[in-house]
Structure formats: C-alpha cells, structure tokens
PDB file of C-alpha atoms in Angstrom:
ATOM      1  CA  MET A 193      23.442 -12.531  -3.718  1.00  0.00           C
ATOM      2  CA  ARG A 194      21.881 -10.654  -6.572  1.00  0.00           C
ATOM      3  CA  VAL A 195      20.675 -13.896  -8.135  1.00  0.00           C
ATOM      4  CA  GLN A 196      19.047 -14.901  -4.822  1.00  0.00           C
ATOM      5  CA  LEU A 197      17.364 -11.576  -4.277  1.00  0.00           C
ATOM      6  CA  ALA A 198      15.930 -11.560  -7.743  1.00  0.00           C
ATOM      7  CA  ARG A 199      14.700 -15.158  -7.295  1.00  0.00           C
ATOM      8  CA  ARG A 200      13.063 -14.052  -4.030  1.00  0.00           C
ATOM      9  CA  LEU A 201      11.407 -10.957  -5.310  1.00  0.00           C
ATOM     10  CA  LEU A 202      10.932 -10.939  -9.231  1.00  0.00           C
ATOM     11  CA  ASP A 203       7.458 -11.847 -10.561  1.00  0.00           C
ATOM     12  CA  ARG A 204       5.713 -12.089  -7.087  1.00  0.00           C
ATOM     13  CA  GLN A 205       2.421 -10.389  -6.754  1.00  0.00           C
ATOM     14  CA  ILE A 206       2.394  -7.077  -4.684  1.00  0.00           C
ATOM     15  CA  VAL A 207      -0.610  -6.997  -2.370  1.00  0.00           C
ATOM     16  CA  ASP A 208      -1.549  -4.017  -0.308  1.00  0.00           C
ATOM     17  CA  VAL A 209      -2.352  -3.999   3.417  1.00  0.00           C
ATOM     18  CA  ASP A 210      -6.022  -4.710   2.445  1.00  0.00           C
ATOM     19  CA  GLY A 211      -5.242  -7.605   0.211  1.00  0.00           C
ATOM     20  CA  LEU A 212      -5.750  -5.690  -2.971  1.00  0.00           C
ATOM     21  CA  LEU A 213      -3.441  -6.442  -5.976  1.00  0.00           C
ATOM     22  CA  VAL A 214      -1.147  -3.602  -6.781  1.00  0.00           C
ATOM     23  CA  GLY A 215       0.792  -5.270  -9.568  1.00  0.00           C
ATOM     24  CA  ARG A 216       3.860  -7.743  -9.669  1.00  0.00           C
ATOM     25  CA  VAL A 217       7.512  -6.998  -9.016  1.00  0.00           C
ATOM     26  CA  ASP A 218       8.796  -6.422 -12.569  1.00  0.00           C
ATOM     27  CA  ASP A 219      12.136  -5.147 -11.507  1.00  0.00           C
ATOM     28  CA  ILE A 220      14.191  -3.834  -8.533  1.00  0.00           C
ATOM     29  CA  ALA A 221      15.736  -0.438  -8.256  1.00  0.00           C
ATOM     30  CA  PHE A 222      19.033  -0.050  -6.242  1.00  0.00           C
ATOM     31  CA  ALA A 223      20.612   2.995  -4.910  1.00  0.00           C
ATOM     32  CA  VAL A 224      23.987   3.465  -3.354  1.00  0.00           C
ATOM     33  CA  ASP A 225      24.514   4.613   0.332  1.00  0.00           C
ATOM     34  CA  ASP A 226      27.042   7.312   1.618  1.00  0.00           C
ATOM     35  CA  GLU A 227      29.638   4.726   2.142  1.00  0.00           C
ATOM     36  CA  GLY A 228      29.318   3.150  -1.479  1.00  0.00           C
ATOM     37  CA  TYR A 229      27.266  -0.007  -0.622  1.00  0.00           C
ATOM     38  CA  PRO A 230      24.433  -0.831  -2.786  1.00  0.00           C
ATOM     39  CA  TYR A 231      20.784  -1.389  -1.298  1.00  0.00           C
ATOM     40  CA  VAL A 232      17.459  -2.034  -2.628  1.00  0.00           C
ATOM     41  CA  ASP A 233      15.510   1.034  -2.832  1.00  0.00           C
ATOM     42  CA  SER A 234      12.289   0.183  -4.372  1.00  0.00           C
ATOM     43  CA  LEU A 235      10.393  -2.459  -6.491  1.00  0.00           C
ATOM     44  CA  LEU A 236       9.231  -1.609  -9.810  1.00  0.00           C
ATOM     45  CA  THR A 237       6.085  -2.817 -11.293  1.00  0.00           C
ATOM     46  CA  GLY A 238       4.540  -1.975 -14.975  1.00  0.00           C
ATOM     47  CA  GLN A 239       5.334  -2.941 -18.532  1.00  0.00           C
ATOM     48  CA  GLY A 240       8.073  -0.225 -18.851  1.00  0.00           C
ATOM     49  CA  ALA A 241       9.867  -1.912 -15.813  1.00  0.00           C
ATOM     50  CA  LEU A 242       9.260  -5.413 -17.249  1.00  0.00           C
ATOM     51  CA  GLY A 243      10.416  -4.476 -20.689  1.00  0.00           C
ATOM     52  CA  GLU A 244      13.481  -2.817 -19.583  1.00  0.00           C
ATOM     53  CA  ARG A 245      14.271  -6.060 -17.643  1.00  0.00           C
ATOM     54  CA  ILE A 246      13.757  -8.323 -20.400  1.00  0.00           C
ATOM     55  CA  GLY A 247      15.383  -6.526 -23.096  1.00  0.00           C
ATOM     56  CA  GLY A 248      15.571  -7.208 -26.794  1.00  0.00           C
ATOM     57  CA  ARG A 249      12.782  -6.833 -29.133  1.00  0.00           C
ATOM     58  CA  VAL A 250      10.239  -8.018 -26.868  1.00  0.00           C
ATOM     59  CA  GLY A 251      11.324  -5.781 -24.181  1.00  0.00           C
ATOM     60  CA  GLN A 252      11.193  -2.811 -26.653  1.00  0.00           C
ATOM     61  CA  LEU A 253       7.590  -3.847 -27.597  1.00  0.00           C
ATOM     62  CA  LEU A 254       6.286  -3.968 -23.970  1.00  0.00           C
ATOM     63  CA  VAL A 255       7.960  -0.483 -23.339  1.00  0.00           C
ATOM     64  CA  ALA A 256       6.275   0.933 -26.689  1.00  0.00           C
ATOM     65  CA  VAL A 257       3.133  -0.410 -25.731  1.00  0.00           C
ATOM     66  CA  ALA A 258       3.488   1.007 -22.321  1.00  0.00           C
ATOM     67  CA  ASP A 259       4.468   4.453 -23.683  1.00  0.00           C
ATOM     68  CA  ARG A 260       1.520   4.365 -26.015  1.00  0.00           C
ATOM     69  CA  PHE A 261      -1.029   4.409 -23.217  1.00  0.00           C
ATOM     70  CA  THR A 262       0.180   7.358 -21.457  1.00  0.00           C
ATOM     71  CA  ASP A 263       0.021  11.120 -21.992  1.00  0.00           C
ATOM     72  CA  ASP A 264       3.647  11.921 -21.365  1.00  0.00           C
ATOM     73  CA  PRO A 265       5.889   9.023 -22.643  1.00  0.00           C
ATOM     74  CA  PRO A 266       8.387   7.444 -21.791  1.00  0.00           C
ATOM     75  CA  VAL A 267       6.358   5.749 -18.919  1.00  0.00           C
ATOM     76  CA  PRO A 268       8.108   5.689 -15.639  1.00  0.00           C
ATOM     77  CA  PRO A 269       7.485   2.457 -13.610  1.00  0.00           C
ATOM     78  CA  LEU A 270       5.324   2.467 -10.505  1.00  0.00           C
ATOM     79  CA  ARG A 271       7.903   2.707  -7.697  1.00  0.00           C
ATOM     80  CA  VAL A 272       6.998   0.915  -4.359  1.00  0.00           C
ATOM     81  CA  PRO A 273       9.473   2.044  -1.761  1.00  0.00           C
ATOM     82  CA  LEU A 274      11.183  -0.817   0.077  1.00  0.00           C
ATOM     83  CA  SER A 275      10.066   1.018   3.372  1.00  0.00           C
ATOM     84  CA  GLN A 276       6.560   0.144   2.309  1.00  0.00           C
ATOM     85  CA  VAL A 277       6.953  -3.618   2.373  1.00  0.00           C
ATOM     86  CA  ALA A 278       5.943  -5.372   5.453  1.00  0.00           C
ATOM     87  CA  ARG A 279       6.992  -8.976   4.527  1.00  0.00           C
ATOM     88  CA  VAL A 280       7.683 -11.144   1.718  1.00  0.00           C
ATOM     89  CA  ASP A 281       6.122 -14.620   1.416  1.00  0.00           C
ATOM     90  CA  SER A 282       4.146 -15.954  -1.506  1.00  0.00           C
ATOM     91  CA  ALA A 283       3.644 -12.514  -2.264  1.00  0.00           C
ATOM     92  CA  VAL A 284       5.096  -9.178  -1.254  1.00  0.00           C
ATOM     93  CA  ARG A 285       2.886  -7.632   1.270  1.00  0.00           C
ATOM     94  CA  LEU A 286       2.784  -3.985   1.876  1.00  0.00           C
ATOM     95  CA  ARG A 287       2.157  -1.885   4.790  1.00  0.00           C
ATOM     96  CA  CYS A 288       0.090   0.734   3.346  1.00  0.00           C
ATOM     97  CA  PRO A 289      -3.170   0.773   1.059  1.00  0.00           C
ATOM     98  CA  ALA A 290      -2.876   1.021  -2.632  1.00  0.00           C
ATOM     99  CA  THR A 291      -4.220   4.362  -2.631  1.00  0.00           C
ATOM    100  CA  ASP A 292      -1.045   5.645  -0.712  1.00  0.00           C
ATOM    101  CA  LEU A 293       1.021   4.707  -3.585  1.00  0.00           C
ATOM    102  CA  PRO A 294       1.251   6.804  -6.794  1.00  0.00           C
ATOM    103  CA  PRO A 295      -1.188   5.695  -9.658  1.00  0.00           C
ATOM    104  CA  SER A 296       0.269   3.591 -12.325  1.00  0.00           C
ATOM    105  CA  PRO A 297       0.639   5.938 -15.409  1.00  0.00           C
ATOM    106  CA  VAL A 298      -0.886   3.277 -17.813  1.00  0.00           C
ATOM    107  CA  GLU A 299      -3.692   2.595 -15.376  1.00  0.00           C
ATOM    108  CA  ALA A 300      -4.398   6.414 -14.886  1.00  0.00           C
ATOM    109  CA  TRP A 301      -4.485   6.660 -18.676  1.00  0.00           C
ATOM    110  CA  LEU A 302      -6.833   3.802 -19.365  1.00  0.00           C
ATOM    111  CA  ARG A 303      -9.157   5.018 -16.528  1.00  0.00           C
ATOM    112  CA  ARG A 304      -8.947   8.832 -17.986  1.00  0.00           C
ATOM    113  CA  HIS A 305      -9.468   7.876 -21.733  1.00  0.00           C
ATOM    114  CA  LEU A 306     -11.394   4.581 -21.722  1.00  0.00           C
ATOM    115  CA  ILE A 307     -13.108   3.581 -18.354  1.00  0.00           C
ATOM    116  CA  GLU A 308     -14.529   7.120 -17.542  1.00  0.00           C
ATOM    117  CA  ARG A 309     -16.175   7.258 -21.150  1.00  0.00           C
ATOM    118  CA  ILE A 310     -18.184   3.971 -20.278  1.00  0.00           C
ATOM    119  CA  PRO A 311     -21.831   5.043 -19.573  1.00  0.00           C
ATOM    120  CA  GLY A 312     -22.487   4.275 -15.881  1.00  0.00           C
ATOM    121  CA  SER A 313     -18.787   3.842 -14.890  1.00  0.00           C
ATOM    122  CA  GLY A 314     -18.967   6.499 -12.243  1.00  0.00           C
ATOM    123  CA  ARG A 315     -21.679   4.448 -10.441  1.00  0.00           C
ATOM    124  CA  ALA A 316     -19.747   1.191 -10.401  1.00  0.00           C
ATOM    125  CA  SER A 317     -19.659  -0.299  -7.110  1.00  0.00           C
ATOM    126  CA  GLY A 318     -16.436  -1.571  -5.551  1.00  0.00           C
TER     127      GLY A 318
END
C-alpha cells in the first residue's frame, strides 16, 4: 500500500484552488492515530523534504542548499495538511488558495534578500 501511495502522490504538482502552482509533492508525512494506525498527515514540499527523501550525498546537498537560503536553518519543509487536498488527478488539487498556506522558508528568504532589492519590484503586476 505504501508503494501505491507513493506512486500516486510523489512528484505531482500541488495546485491551489485558483490554479496557481504551490510546489511538488516531495515527501509524505505520516502520523499515528489513538489506536496506533498510521495515516497520511500532510504532504511535504521543498528542497529539504526532497533531500531527506532522496538521501545520500545528493540529498545532503539539496538540504544544505535549502539551509543556505534561510535565516534559521534547518529548513522545515512546507507542510500541506491532507485536509486541504480536494482531489488528486494529474496534480494534487487544493481546496484553499496558496495564500492560506505558510510561505516556503526558501521562497521567503529569496523574496526578502533578493527580489525586494530589485528596483521596481514592489510595483510588479501579478
């Protein structure tokens, strides 16, 4: 069952209710209920989550790069609660807008330290 779940979810794009890309499913977080049964708690996205999943030297490199682009390493992955997933088809479709999710730590760092320093970036249209 775990292999089927991984095949169904991992590496799929996560799209919010408005069709905006949130990220990719890089890993799956499990929890255990009161009776001891495991269940999918949330979907993880971000370089740190992908690096942990891959493991080895490549995985360590991904985690190190993600940690470099944050103010407070280690970088926690963005957690998308399973309760926010509306359906899974060619992508994981959420029932909420991306703005309802916590920002990606790497994206927040890049926005604060790079994008905001570009002249005129505050006037960009979206």
